[in-house]
Structures are given as C-alpha cells and as structure tokens.
Amino acid sequence: MTRAIVVWLPDWPVTAHLRTVSRDAARRAARNPAGRAPSEAGALTADAAPPVAILHANRVVACSAAARAEGVRRGQRRRDAQAACPALRIAPADPGRDERAFLPVLTRLDELTPGVQPLRPGLAAVRARGPARFYGGEESAAEALLAALAEMGLPGGRAGIADGIFTAERAARLTRADATVRSVPPGASADFLAPLSIATIEDDALVSLLVKLGVQTLGDFAALDGKQVRSRLGEHGVRLHDLARGADSRPVEPRVPPPELARDLSLEPPLELADQIAFAVRQTCDDVCTALGEAGLVCTEARIILTDDRGSRSERVWLHPTRFDPASLVDRVRWQLQSAAEEDDGALIGGISHVRIEPEAVDDSVHHQPTLIGQGPDERLHHAMSRVQALLGHRGVVTLAIGGGRWLEEREVRVPWGDGERPAQRRDAPWPGALPQPLPTEVFRSPRRTRVAGAGGAEVAVDDRGLLTTAPAAMDGRPLAAWAGPWPVIERGWDGERMRRAHRFQVVDADQTAWLLVLENGSWWIEGRYA
C-alpha cells in the first residue's frame, strides 16, 4: 500500500460560497471607487464565517462553524435549521462553484509537490514518499502544505497520513483543530479504523443491512469472513471489507493538468468601439479554435471576460448548439459589448483593455464531424439562423422555451437563438394553483373577453367562499354541454398592488370544443382552447 497524505479543508462548500461572494463584492467596489465593499462579503473561510448553510433539495449539506454552534447540522431540513438559528444565511449548493474555487488550491499544491489527486472539492491526496524526503518527514511535509494554504487565506486545514487514501482521509477528518496533522503508523490502519462507526464507509444501503446484522463498527465488519462477504455482498462488498481492514489498494493517481486552451488579448491603448474590438480579437479567436483542434476538441460553451481600463469587468458564459468557430466567438464578443452598453448598471464604463476567452465546456471533435454527403438539415438551419443573428444582433432571433408560472402566457419565454439562457422561473419548481396536465393546445397571447351565464340568463359569479352563484349554462349564447371548476388562483396576497385572485373553469360547448376560462375581477376571459 502507498503511504498517502490527504489534505482536507472543512466545510469547503461554505468557503467556496464566501470566497465567490467576496470576489463579486470586490468587483462591484472596483466599479464604484467612491463606495465601499458590501457587508455581505463576509469572511473567506467557514471557521470565521457568520452562520451560513448550503442547501440541496431543501436539506443542509454543509454549514459554517458559527451555524453548528447554534445547532445547525448536516441533513437538517431548511425550516429546522432556520428555527435553530434565525440569523442563518442560506445559499444553494453549486458543485461547479465548489470546483472552480478549489482549482487554485490544486494549483498551489502542485507547485509544492507534483502529483496531486483531487478527491472532491475541499479534499486532495498526494503520495507521501516524495514530499517526506524533501521536507524531512511526512508530518513536516503535511505541515508545509497546510502552511501554504494558510498563506492563500485558507487557514484551518487538516491533514491525515496513513497507508492508503481511505485511512488517511479518516485520519484527516478526525484531526483536532489544534493539532492539524494526524499520522497513522505503517501497518496500524486496521487498529486505527476498528473503533470507527460502520457509517464511515458511506454506503447507506450496505450500512443499513450491516446494522441489522449487528455490525456496528469497522472492526466488526473487518472481522467477518472474506469468503462469506464475497458470497453475500459481491465484489462491492469485498472492496468495502478491504477498506475496513485497512487494506486500501488504491494508488494515488495524479491529475493530468488540461492543456491551456484559454487565450488573452491586451489592448494598448484601450479601445471603445465594438467594431474595433471585434477586429482586434479575431486572431485571438483563431488561436483558441486552433488550440482546440490540436487537442482534438471543440468548444460548446465559452466564457468571455472583458475588462476596461478602470478595472470594471463583464463576464458571461455563452453556449452554442453545435460548436464555436472563430466567427461565432467574435460575434459573442460583439454581443457582450452591446449588452454591457445597454445595461443600467454600466458594467463597463471605460475603454476595453483586456479580453480573455476560455473554453468552459469542450467535446470530442469526432462527435461534430460533418455528414458524408453535405450537411444535415439541423446544421443548415443553424447556419442560416446564425447569419441572420449576426446581422440583427444577439436577441434578433429567438426561440421559445417553457418556464415556470401559474399562468399560461407567463410560461412562454423567448430565448436568443443558440443561447443557453434559462428561464428565470424554473419549470420544475412547485407552483400551487398552476394548471395540471393536459394543457390547452392553443393559448391566446391576449385573453379574449367572453360572458358565461346561468340557466336564467344571469352572469355566473363566485362568492367570497368560492361558491358559484349559479351553474354555467351558456358561453356567449352557446349552450354548454359540460363544465368543471372553479379552481382558485391566489397570488401575492401580502402585496396590495400585485395581488391577484382569479378562478379557472373548463367548459365544453355544444360543438364539443373544450375551453379554459378565467373569472377575474368580475369579468370572464378565455385563456386557451383544447384541441
């Protein structure tokens, strides 16, 4: 087994969130030198942070030390966490943010000891042999790595040293805050792991089974006969059984740094006209696509960062339905300049002095080769739409996407052609009062006025209790064969100006045409029609 050093930065999702907030606050402060950085920037590490919790699926997945002191724990529901700590700040989980924030840590560790293996954001492993020779011992090497991270503004890291990555990670997590480094002597992994809970193997299904069988610790699991484990639990169970015995055979696999595909362009003197900047950036876009081609890749998602001579910055990620070529990258630079000029907050206030183009997502080029005979219809369509978009601007050609909402007309969202922009209101979010399936085939952009009357000719209404004054019998004089409702839709009852209260109905007229009606403020409207 390979001796390994595992470096652990506790509560990394919280630290990544705080560092991202601080970076954004610094950028806003740079745009407004007369002001000062917002107070929500907070601390850079989870240990010194205010009460913060990271949530996924409405449960806490990470929290700061201040939040734990108030009773917040991983796995808690949001309401329980907020009940324990009313001042708790909530942030959504973002694996991409955690990975981006961890990349400088990996780079720094690579500078000190080549061969770093990232296990997950906040956790990395290195072989102990090389650093131990250079720094004069395993513990000295681990302390040197933690000291380098502290210089980056990341104090509070822990390190574990043991035979194998699994045992070293357990040692790092069990290290006290005042000790920072814990070493398990060679050959002592089984004794170190024996008293730990069986939940340490992090396999909920297997842990549940073993607990029912009376296996409570890793030592109990390690004591089971290996042949019986194989016959009952299969190869996966054998692998976990080996870990419990301290026989971790996984080697440390150094990460292979990806080729540098990003390109920078410094403009001296700074340029202000979009056409001048687009002309100057053409060679840079060619260089990006050439580097991708040499690596056998194509770019499907690109990050463009524009910086002006006053330090203001505009950053945006652009998506492409197929792949970026130099011309499409130049178009995105031009469109980003136009969007920044149209923004109210004035993201760019001076001449552009620096342009950076980063391939955010790449794909194997063999998946994007043209067809044997000509181009397919999708490729021709995209080429035509892109030509029109280049003439009319980014939002000159749009497609329709389905967003979230309670009303049919607000669920229709227009998205620029080829853009990865997502609707502001999520489609999968809960929308109490929204219309269930099946939805009307035809939705009127402007609801049509109508009149629904009862058998005696009086217009149908809904009282304060949600009850009908009379049964619907006719719509605009046409007899109704069937009807259903009312279904109330009540929005923003706390806001007197934006409050909305309405009732939906489904009716079928004598021609067997189904309609979706809305009664709001005493008036009847046709919202849609079913085919």
Coordinates of C-alpha atoms in Angstrom, one line a residue, residues 1 161-174 182 184-185 187-201 216-223 239-248 250:
M1 CA 0.0 0.0 0.0
I161 CA -1.1 10.5 6.8
A162 CA -1.7 6.7 6.6
D163 CA -1.4 3.6 4.4
G164 CA -3.9 4.3 1.6
I165 CA -6.2 7.2 0.8
F166 CA -9.2 5.9 2.8
T167 CA -7.4 5.6 6.1
A168 CA -5.6 8.9 5.5
E169 CA -8.9 10.7 4.8
R170 CA -10.4 9.3 8.1
A171 CA -7.3 10.5 9.9
A172 CA -7.7 14.0 8.5
R173 CA -11.3 14.2 9.4
L174 CA -10.6 13.0 13.0
R182 CA -2.6 13.2 12.3
V184 CA -1.2 6.6 11.4
P185 CA 2.0 4.5 11.6
G187 CA 0.7 -1.2 9.4
A188 CA -1.6 0.3 12.0
S189 CA -4.5 1.1 9.8
A190 CA -6.7 -1.8 10.9
D191 CA -6.3 -0.8 14.6
F192 CA -7.0 2.9 13.8
L193 CA -10.2 2.1 11.8
A194 CA -11.6 -0.6 14.1
P195 CA -13.5 1.6 16.6
L196 CA -15.0 3.9 13.9
S197 CA -18.7 3.7 13.1
I198 CA -19.8 1.4 10.2
A199 CA -21.4 4.5 8.7
T200 CA -17.8 5.6 7.8
I201 CA -18.0 3.5 4.6
Q216 CA -21.7 -1.5 14.4
T217 CA -18.1 -0.6 13.8
L218 CA -15.5 -1.1 11.1
G219 CA -13.7 -3.6 13.3
D220 CA -16.9 -5.7 13.4
F221 CA -17.1 -5.6 9.6
A222 CA -13.4 -6.4 9.2
A223 CA -13.8 -9.5 11.5
R239 CA -14.0 -3.7 -1.7
L240 CA -15.5 -2.1 1.4
H241 CA -14.5 -5.0 3.5
D242 CA -10.9 -4.4 2.4
L243 CA -11.2 -0.8 3.4
A244 CA -12.4 -1.7 6.8
R245 CA -9.4 -4.0 7.3
G246 CA -7.1 -1.1 6.4
A247 CA -6.1 -2.8 3.1
D248 CA -6.7 0.1 0.7
R250 CA -6.0 2.4 -4.4

